[in-house]
Coordinates of C-alpha atoms in Angstrom, one line a residue:
X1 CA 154.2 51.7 151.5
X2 CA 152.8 54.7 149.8
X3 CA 151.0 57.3 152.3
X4 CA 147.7 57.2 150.0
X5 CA 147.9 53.1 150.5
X6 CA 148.1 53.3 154.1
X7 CA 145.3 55.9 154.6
X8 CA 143.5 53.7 152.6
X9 CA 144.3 50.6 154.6
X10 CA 143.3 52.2 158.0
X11 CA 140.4 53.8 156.5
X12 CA 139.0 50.4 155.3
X13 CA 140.0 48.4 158.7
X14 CA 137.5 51.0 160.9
X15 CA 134.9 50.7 158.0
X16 CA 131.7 49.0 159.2
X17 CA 131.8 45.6 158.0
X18 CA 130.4 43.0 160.3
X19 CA 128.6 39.4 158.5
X20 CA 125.6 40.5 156.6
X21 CA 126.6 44.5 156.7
X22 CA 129.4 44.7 154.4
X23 CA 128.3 47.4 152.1
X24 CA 130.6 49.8 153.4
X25 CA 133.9 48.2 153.1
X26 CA 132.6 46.4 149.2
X27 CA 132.1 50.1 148.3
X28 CA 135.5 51.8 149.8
X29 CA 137.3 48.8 147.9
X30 CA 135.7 49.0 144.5
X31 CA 137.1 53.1 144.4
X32 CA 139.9 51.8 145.4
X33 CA 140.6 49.6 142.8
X34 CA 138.8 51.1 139.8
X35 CA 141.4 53.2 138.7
X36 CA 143.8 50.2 137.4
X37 CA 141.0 47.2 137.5
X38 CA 140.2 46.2 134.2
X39 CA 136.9 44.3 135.0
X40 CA 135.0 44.8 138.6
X41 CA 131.7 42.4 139.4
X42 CA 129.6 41.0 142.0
X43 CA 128.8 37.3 142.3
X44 CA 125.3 36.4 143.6
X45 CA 126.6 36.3 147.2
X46 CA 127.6 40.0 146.7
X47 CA 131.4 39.2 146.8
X48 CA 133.4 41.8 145.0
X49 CA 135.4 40.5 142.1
X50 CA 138.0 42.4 140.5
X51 CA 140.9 42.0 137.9
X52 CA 144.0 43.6 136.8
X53 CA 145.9 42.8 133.5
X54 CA 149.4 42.2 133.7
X55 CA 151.9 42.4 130.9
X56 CA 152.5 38.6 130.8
X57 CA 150.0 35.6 130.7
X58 CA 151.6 33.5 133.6
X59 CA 151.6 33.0 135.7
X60 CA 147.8 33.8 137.1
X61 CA 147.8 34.9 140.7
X62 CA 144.6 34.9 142.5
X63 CA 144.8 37.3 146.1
X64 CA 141.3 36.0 147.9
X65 CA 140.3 37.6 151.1
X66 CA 137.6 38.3 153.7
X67 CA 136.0 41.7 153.2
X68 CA 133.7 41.2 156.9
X69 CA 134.7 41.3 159.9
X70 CA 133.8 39.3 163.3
X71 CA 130.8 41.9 166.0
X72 CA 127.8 41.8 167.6
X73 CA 123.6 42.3 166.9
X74 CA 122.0 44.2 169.4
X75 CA 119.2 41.7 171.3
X76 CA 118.2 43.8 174.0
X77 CA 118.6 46.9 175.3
X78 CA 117.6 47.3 179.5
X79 CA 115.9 49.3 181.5
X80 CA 119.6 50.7 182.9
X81 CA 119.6 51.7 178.8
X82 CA 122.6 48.8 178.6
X83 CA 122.6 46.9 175.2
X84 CA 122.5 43.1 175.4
X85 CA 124.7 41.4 172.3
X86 CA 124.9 38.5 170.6
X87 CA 128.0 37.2 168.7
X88 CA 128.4 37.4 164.8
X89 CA 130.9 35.4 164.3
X90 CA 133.8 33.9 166.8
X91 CA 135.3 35.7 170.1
X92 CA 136.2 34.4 173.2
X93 CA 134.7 35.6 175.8
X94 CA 137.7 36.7 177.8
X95 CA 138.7 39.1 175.3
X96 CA 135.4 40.8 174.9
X97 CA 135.7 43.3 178.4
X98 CA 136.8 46.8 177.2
X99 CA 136.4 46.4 173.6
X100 CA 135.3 49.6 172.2
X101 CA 132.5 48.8 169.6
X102 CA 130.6 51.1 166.9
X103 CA 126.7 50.3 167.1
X104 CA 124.9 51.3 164.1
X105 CA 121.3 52.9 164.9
X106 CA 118.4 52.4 162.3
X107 CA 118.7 55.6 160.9
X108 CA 122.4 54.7 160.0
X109 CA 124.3 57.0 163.1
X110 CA 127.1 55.4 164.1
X111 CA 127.4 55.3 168.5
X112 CA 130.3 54.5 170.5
X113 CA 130.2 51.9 173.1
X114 CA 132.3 49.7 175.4
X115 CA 131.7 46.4 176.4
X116 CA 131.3 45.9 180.0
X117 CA 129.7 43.7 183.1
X118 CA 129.3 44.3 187.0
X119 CA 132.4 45.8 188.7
X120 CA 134.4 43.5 191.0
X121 CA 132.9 45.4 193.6
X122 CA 129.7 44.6 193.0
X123 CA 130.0 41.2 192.6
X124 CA 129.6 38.5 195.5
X125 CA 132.9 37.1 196.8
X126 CA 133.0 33.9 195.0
X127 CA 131.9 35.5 191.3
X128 CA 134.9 37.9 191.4
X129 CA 137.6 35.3 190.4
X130 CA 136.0 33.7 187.4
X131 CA 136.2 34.3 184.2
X132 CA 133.0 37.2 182.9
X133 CA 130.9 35.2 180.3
X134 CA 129.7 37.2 177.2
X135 CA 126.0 36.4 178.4
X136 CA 126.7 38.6 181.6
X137 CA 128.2 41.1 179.7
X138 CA 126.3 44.0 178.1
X139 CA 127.3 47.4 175.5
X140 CA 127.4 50.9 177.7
X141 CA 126.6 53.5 175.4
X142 CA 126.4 55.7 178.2
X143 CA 122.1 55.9 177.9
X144 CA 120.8 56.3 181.5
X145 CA 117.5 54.3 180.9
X146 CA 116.3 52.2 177.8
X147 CA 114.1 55.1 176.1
X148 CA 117.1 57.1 175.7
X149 CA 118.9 54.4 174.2
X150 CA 115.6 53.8 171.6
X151 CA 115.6 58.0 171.4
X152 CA 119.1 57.4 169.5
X153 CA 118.0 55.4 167.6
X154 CA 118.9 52.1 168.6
X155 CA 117.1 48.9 168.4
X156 CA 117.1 44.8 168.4
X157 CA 118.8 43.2 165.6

């Protein structure tokens, strides 16, 4: 693979691109493709379609493929300054502790987080052995209190 290519391909997969916000990764494809792309359009969903010519008329191949990816909307944010989430699209829960996320702010910043719950310690005896559900989970962005968190601009949805 050619060293432009793979820039390119690691660029695009940390592009923002969760359902709904997929502006980013629509855009870093079309100038990506519209040096050899004969014909680039939307459909009405906002899908990008593209085509390249090639030197024969068969066959036709047709390369589909999801341009989102799977996060989170923000739909709370606590006094602590800990973000509550809500899944777009599917995760299991057990995978979700330690994920470092990107939370976009409503001026368009871009924070770092971690997802996190209550340390083992913490817990009571008998919670420490089960499995953490996403709903006792919450994003540290390392705010100390919720105004903070709103100060950097975050916010529901």
């Amino acid at each position: 693979m050619e060293e432009s290519t793979l820039k390119f391909l690691g660029t695009l997969c940390d592009s923002f691109g969760p359902s709904g916000f997929e502006r980013e990764p629509t855009r870093l494809v079309k100038n990506y493709v519209k040096d050899f792309a004969v014909e680039i359009n939307y459909d009405k969903l906002g899908s990008l379609l593209f085509k390249k010519q090639g030197t024969t008329k068969k066959p036709v191949v047709l390369l589909p493929g999801h341009i989102d990816e799977v996060g989170f909307v923000i739909s709370g944010i606590n006094k602590e300054g800990f973000l509550t989430f809500n899944p777009i699209g599917g995760w299991f829960d057990q995978v979700l502790l330690g994920q470092r996320v990107k939370v976009r702010t409503k001026n368009g910043n871009l924070l770092h987080g971690v997802i996190a719950a209550t340390p083992p310690h913490v817990l009571p005896q008998n919670e420490r052995d089960k499995v953490v559900k996403k709903e006792k989970m919450f994003i540290d962005i390392g705010c100390s209190n919720e105004q903070e968190a709103k100060k950097l601009g975050v916010r529901i949805g």
